[in-house]
Amino acid sequence: MPNKNNKKIHKKILIVEDDLPTLEAVALEISKKGIHADTALNGEEAIEKIKREKYDLILLDLLLPKKSGFEVIKEVRADAASKNIKIVVFSNLGQNGNVEKAVELGADKYFIKSDISIKDLIDEILKNL
């Protein structure tokens, strides 16, 4: 009989964050929940991985090298193969214009790093899988 508590074990998340300590902390906490976490340090690497792999959710910073989080959202939503992936933004950019722009481009949720703990962020991610 399948264990209903393990239903999320096959989920796969891509964490896109250029701050290595934040990236590692979030990836570790997600892995502890039994969810596979891939990582990317910049927007270009994220797009390459999204084209190769199937993800259930992308946790995305906006201030990234090579390609911004805004550009990543736009590309993900424009591609038929990835347009339905849930996108959760986790950024220091908290001004209304940035939040609105991310949501208009297709972000499903938006969290400001200084306003949420990693534990609470993980709880929100689990709700969206």
PDB file of C-alpha atoms in Angstrom:
ATOM      1  CA  MET A   1       0.000   0.000   0.000  1.00  0.00           C
ATOM      2  CA  PRO A   2       1.498   3.384  -0.985  1.00  0.00           C
ATOM      3  CA  ASN A   3       2.420   5.761   1.784  1.00  0.00           C
ATOM      4  CA  LYS A   4       0.346   8.917   1.307  1.00  0.00           C
ATOM      5  CA  ASN A   5       2.836  10.917   3.377  1.00  0.00           C
ATOM      6  CA  ASN A   6       5.459  10.382   0.673  1.00  0.00           C
ATOM      7  CA  LYS A   7       3.345  11.699  -2.200  1.00  0.00           C
ATOM      8  CA  LYS A   8       5.709  14.650  -2.743  1.00  0.00           C
ATOM      9  CA  ILE A   9       8.842  12.503  -2.925  1.00  0.00           C
ATOM     10  CA  HIS A  10       8.850  12.535  -6.733  1.00  0.00           C
ATOM     11  CA  LYS A  11       8.575  16.294  -7.029  1.00  0.00           C
ATOM     12  CA  LYS A  12      11.442  18.251  -8.523  1.00  0.00           C
ATOM     13  CA  ILE A  13      12.348  21.877  -7.844  1.00  0.00           C
ATOM     14  CA  LEU A  14      14.878  24.160  -9.515  1.00  0.00           C
ATOM     15  CA  ILE A  15      16.374  26.754  -7.159  1.00  0.00           C
ATOM     16  CA  VAL A  16      17.835  29.740  -9.019  1.00  0.00           C
ATOM     17  CA  GLU A  17      19.916  31.888  -6.670  1.00  0.00           C
ATOM     18  CA  ASP A  18      23.337  33.528  -7.068  1.00  0.00           C
ATOM     19  CA  ASP A  19      23.998  33.828  -3.316  1.00  0.00           C
ATOM     20  CA  LEU A  20      25.655  30.489  -2.537  1.00  0.00           C
ATOM     21  CA  PRO A  21      24.881  30.353   1.228  1.00  0.00           C
ATOM     22  CA  THR A  22      21.185  31.044   0.546  1.00  0.00           C
ATOM     23  CA  LEU A  23      21.133  28.540  -2.315  1.00  0.00           C
ATOM     24  CA  GLU A  24      22.720  25.811  -0.190  1.00  0.00           C
ATOM     25  CA  ALA A  25      20.465  26.479   2.822  1.00  0.00           C
ATOM     26  CA  VAL A  26      17.271  26.337   0.769  1.00  0.00           C
ATOM     27  CA  ALA A  27      18.402  23.254  -1.184  1.00  0.00           C
ATOM     28  CA  LEU A  28      19.265  21.438   2.051  1.00  0.00           C
ATOM     29  CA  GLU A  29      15.883  22.198   3.639  1.00  0.00           C
ATOM     30  CA  ILE A  30      13.983  21.146   0.510  1.00  0.00           C
ATOM     31  CA  SER A  31      15.983  17.915   0.310  1.00  0.00           C
ATOM     32  CA  LYS A  32      15.126  17.162   3.946  1.00  0.00           C
ATOM     33  CA  LYS A  33      11.463  17.156   2.871  1.00  0.00           C
ATOM     34  CA  GLY A  34      12.189  14.413   0.344  1.00  0.00           C
ATOM     35  CA  ILE A  35      12.011  16.693  -2.679  1.00  0.00           C
ATOM     36  CA  HIS A  36      14.678  16.638  -5.375  1.00  0.00           C
ATOM     37  CA  ALA A  37      16.345  20.060  -5.635  1.00  0.00           C
ATOM     38  CA  ASP A  38      18.445  21.129  -8.619  1.00  0.00           C
ATOM     39  CA  THR A  39      20.296  24.430  -8.492  1.00  0.00           C
ATOM     40  CA  ALA A  40      21.381  27.169 -10.877  1.00  0.00           C
ATOM     41  CA  LEU A  41      23.581  30.168 -10.059  1.00  0.00           C
ATOM     42  CA  ASN A  42      22.409  32.410 -12.917  1.00  0.00           C
ATOM     43  CA  GLY A  43      19.541  32.914 -15.328  1.00  0.00           C
ATOM     44  CA  GLU A  44      21.259  31.337 -18.335  1.00  0.00           C
ATOM     45  CA  GLU A  45      22.038  28.151 -16.415  1.00  0.00           C
ATOM     46  CA  ALA A  46      18.423  28.065 -15.215  1.00  0.00           C
ATOM     47  CA  ILE A  47      17.029  28.252 -18.760  1.00  0.00           C
ATOM     48  CA  GLU A  48      19.416  25.495 -19.927  1.00  0.00           C
ATOM     49  CA  LYS A  49      18.263  23.207 -17.106  1.00  0.00           C
ATOM     50  CA  ILE A  50      14.574  24.003 -17.671  1.00  0.00           C
ATOM     51  CA  LYS A  51      14.945  23.003 -21.330  1.00  0.00           C
ATOM     52  CA  ARG A  52      16.568  19.667 -20.350  1.00  0.00           C
ATOM     53  CA  GLU A  53      14.582  18.682 -17.249  1.00  0.00           C
ATOM     54  CA  LYS A  54      10.972  18.671 -16.096  1.00  0.00           C
ATOM     55  CA  TYR A  55      10.391  20.684 -12.924  1.00  0.00           C
ATOM     56  CA  ASP A  56       7.296  21.019 -10.783  1.00  0.00           C
ATOM     57  CA  LEU A  57       8.361  24.390  -9.382  1.00  0.00           C
ATOM     58  CA  ILE A  58      11.057  27.021  -9.880  1.00  0.00           C
ATOM     59  CA  LEU A  59      12.218  29.043  -6.872  1.00  0.00           C
ATOM     60  CA  LEU A  60      13.661  32.145  -8.492  1.00  0.00           C
ATOM     61  CA  ASP A  61      15.680  35.153  -7.401  1.00  0.00           C
ATOM     62  CA  LEU A  62      15.298  38.215  -9.632  1.00  0.00           C
ATOM     63  CA  LEU A  63      18.751  39.800  -9.346  1.00  0.00           C
ATOM     64  CA  LEU A  64      20.834  37.239 -11.214  1.00  0.00           C
ATOM     65  CA  PRO A  65      23.943  37.377 -13.388  1.00  0.00           C
ATOM     66  CA  LYS A  66      23.777  36.714 -17.141  1.00  0.00           C
ATOM     67  CA  LYS A  67      19.962  36.757 -17.308  1.00  0.00           C
ATOM     68  CA  SER A  68      17.597  38.343 -14.796  1.00  0.00           C
ATOM     69  CA  GLY A  69      14.803  36.523 -13.034  1.00  0.00           C
ATOM     70  CA  PHE A  70      12.336  38.645 -15.008  1.00  0.00           C
ATOM     71  CA  GLU A  71      13.845  37.308 -18.249  1.00  0.00           C
ATOM     72  CA  VAL A  72      13.685  33.748 -16.909  1.00  0.00           C
ATOM     73  CA  ILE A  73       9.975  34.125 -16.086  1.00  0.00           C
ATOM     74  CA  LYS A  74       9.285  35.536 -19.552  1.00  0.00           C
ATOM     75  CA  GLU A  75      11.129  32.678 -21.303  1.00  0.00           C
ATOM     76  CA  VAL A  76       9.555  29.963 -19.156  1.00  0.00           C
ATOM     77  CA  ARG A  77       6.050  31.292 -19.809  1.00  0.00           C
ATOM     78  CA  ALA A  78       6.692  31.674 -23.566  1.00  0.00           C
ATOM     79  CA  ASP A  79       7.768  28.039 -24.020  1.00  0.00           C
ATOM     80  CA  ALA A  80       4.947  25.496 -24.383  1.00  0.00           C
ATOM     81  CA  ALA A  81       7.051  22.815 -22.669  1.00  0.00           C
ATOM     82  CA  SER A  82       7.585  24.864 -19.508  1.00  0.00           C
ATOM     83  CA  LYS A  83       4.729  27.375 -19.381  1.00  0.00           C
ATOM     84  CA  ASN A  84       2.822  25.493 -16.663  1.00  0.00           C
ATOM     85  CA  ILE A  85       5.703  25.188 -14.180  1.00  0.00           C
ATOM     86  CA  LYS A  86       4.900  27.011 -10.955  1.00  0.00           C
ATOM     87  CA  ILE A  87       7.240  29.936 -10.318  1.00  0.00           C
ATOM     88  CA  VAL A  88       7.867  31.240  -6.813  1.00  0.00           C
ATOM     89  CA  VAL A  89       9.965  34.400  -6.629  1.00  0.00           C
ATOM     90  CA  PHE A  90      12.232  34.794  -3.580  1.00  0.00           C
ATOM     91  CA  SER A  91      14.013  38.130  -3.883  1.00  0.00           C
ATOM     92  CA  ASN A  92      15.310  41.198  -2.084  1.00  0.00           C
ATOM     93  CA  LEU A  93      13.415  43.360  -4.583  1.00  0.00           C
ATOM     94  CA  GLY A  94      10.361  44.376  -2.612  1.00  0.00           C
ATOM     95  CA  GLN A  95       9.206  47.522  -4.353  1.00  0.00           C
ATOM     96  CA  ASN A  96       5.668  47.299  -5.696  1.00  0.00           C
ATOM     97  CA  GLY A  97       6.787  47.803  -9.280  1.00  0.00           C
ATOM     98  CA  ASN A  98       9.015  44.726  -9.111  1.00  0.00           C
ATOM     99  CA  VAL A  99       6.373  42.562  -7.448  1.00  0.00           C
ATOM    100  CA  GLU A 100       3.768  43.638  -9.998  1.00  0.00           C
ATOM    101  CA  LYS A 101       6.143  43.100 -12.926  1.00  0.00           C
ATOM    102  CA  ALA A 102       7.036  39.574 -11.769  1.00  0.00           C
ATOM    103  CA  VAL A 103       3.370  38.657 -11.294  1.00  0.00           C
ATOM    104  CA  GLU A 104       2.398  40.188 -14.655  1.00  0.00           C
ATOM    105  CA  LEU A 105       5.124  38.141 -16.358  1.00  0.00           C
ATOM    106  CA  GLY A 106       3.756  34.983 -14.751  1.00  0.00           C
ATOM    107  CA  ALA A 107       5.150  34.446 -11.244  1.00  0.00           C
ATOM    108  CA  ASP A 108       2.689  32.489  -9.106  1.00  0.00           C
ATOM    109  CA  LYS A 109       3.963  33.728  -5.725  1.00  0.00           C
ATOM    110  CA  TYR A 110       6.370  36.431  -4.576  1.00  0.00           C
ATOM    111  CA  PHE A 111       8.273  36.471  -1.290  1.00  0.00           C
ATOM    112  CA  ILE A 112      10.694  39.126  -0.071  1.00  0.00           C
ATOM    113  CA  LYS A 113      13.761  37.529   1.514  1.00  0.00           C
ATOM    114  CA  SER A 114      13.819  39.827   4.540  1.00  0.00           C
ATOM    115  CA  ASP A 115      10.137  39.122   5.277  1.00  0.00           C
ATOM    116  CA  ILE A 116      10.159  35.305   5.408  1.00  0.00           C
ATOM    117  CA  SER A 117      12.307  32.636   7.036  1.00  0.00           C
ATOM    118  CA  ILE A 118      13.659  29.740   5.002  1.00  0.00           C
ATOM    119  CA  LYS A 119      11.444  27.374   7.028  1.00  0.00           C
ATOM    120  CA  ASP A 120       8.319  29.404   6.202  1.00  0.00           C
ATOM    121  CA  LEU A 121       9.415  29.651   2.569  1.00  0.00           C
ATOM    122  CA  ILE A 122       9.740  25.855   2.384  1.00  0.00           C
ATOM    123  CA  ASP A 123       6.269  25.494   3.930  1.00  0.00           C
ATOM    124  CA  GLU A 124       4.886  27.801   1.216  1.00  0.00           C
ATOM    125  CA  ILE A 125       6.687  25.817  -1.496  1.00  0.00           C
ATOM    126  CA  LEU A 126       5.202  22.572  -0.184  1.00  0.00           C
ATOM    127  CA  LYS A 127       1.721  24.113  -0.356  1.00  0.00           C
ATOM    128  CA  ASN A 128       2.313  24.935  -4.025  1.00  0.00           C
ATOM    129  CA  LEU A 129       3.520  21.516  -5.151  1.00  0.00           C
TER     130      LEU A 129
END
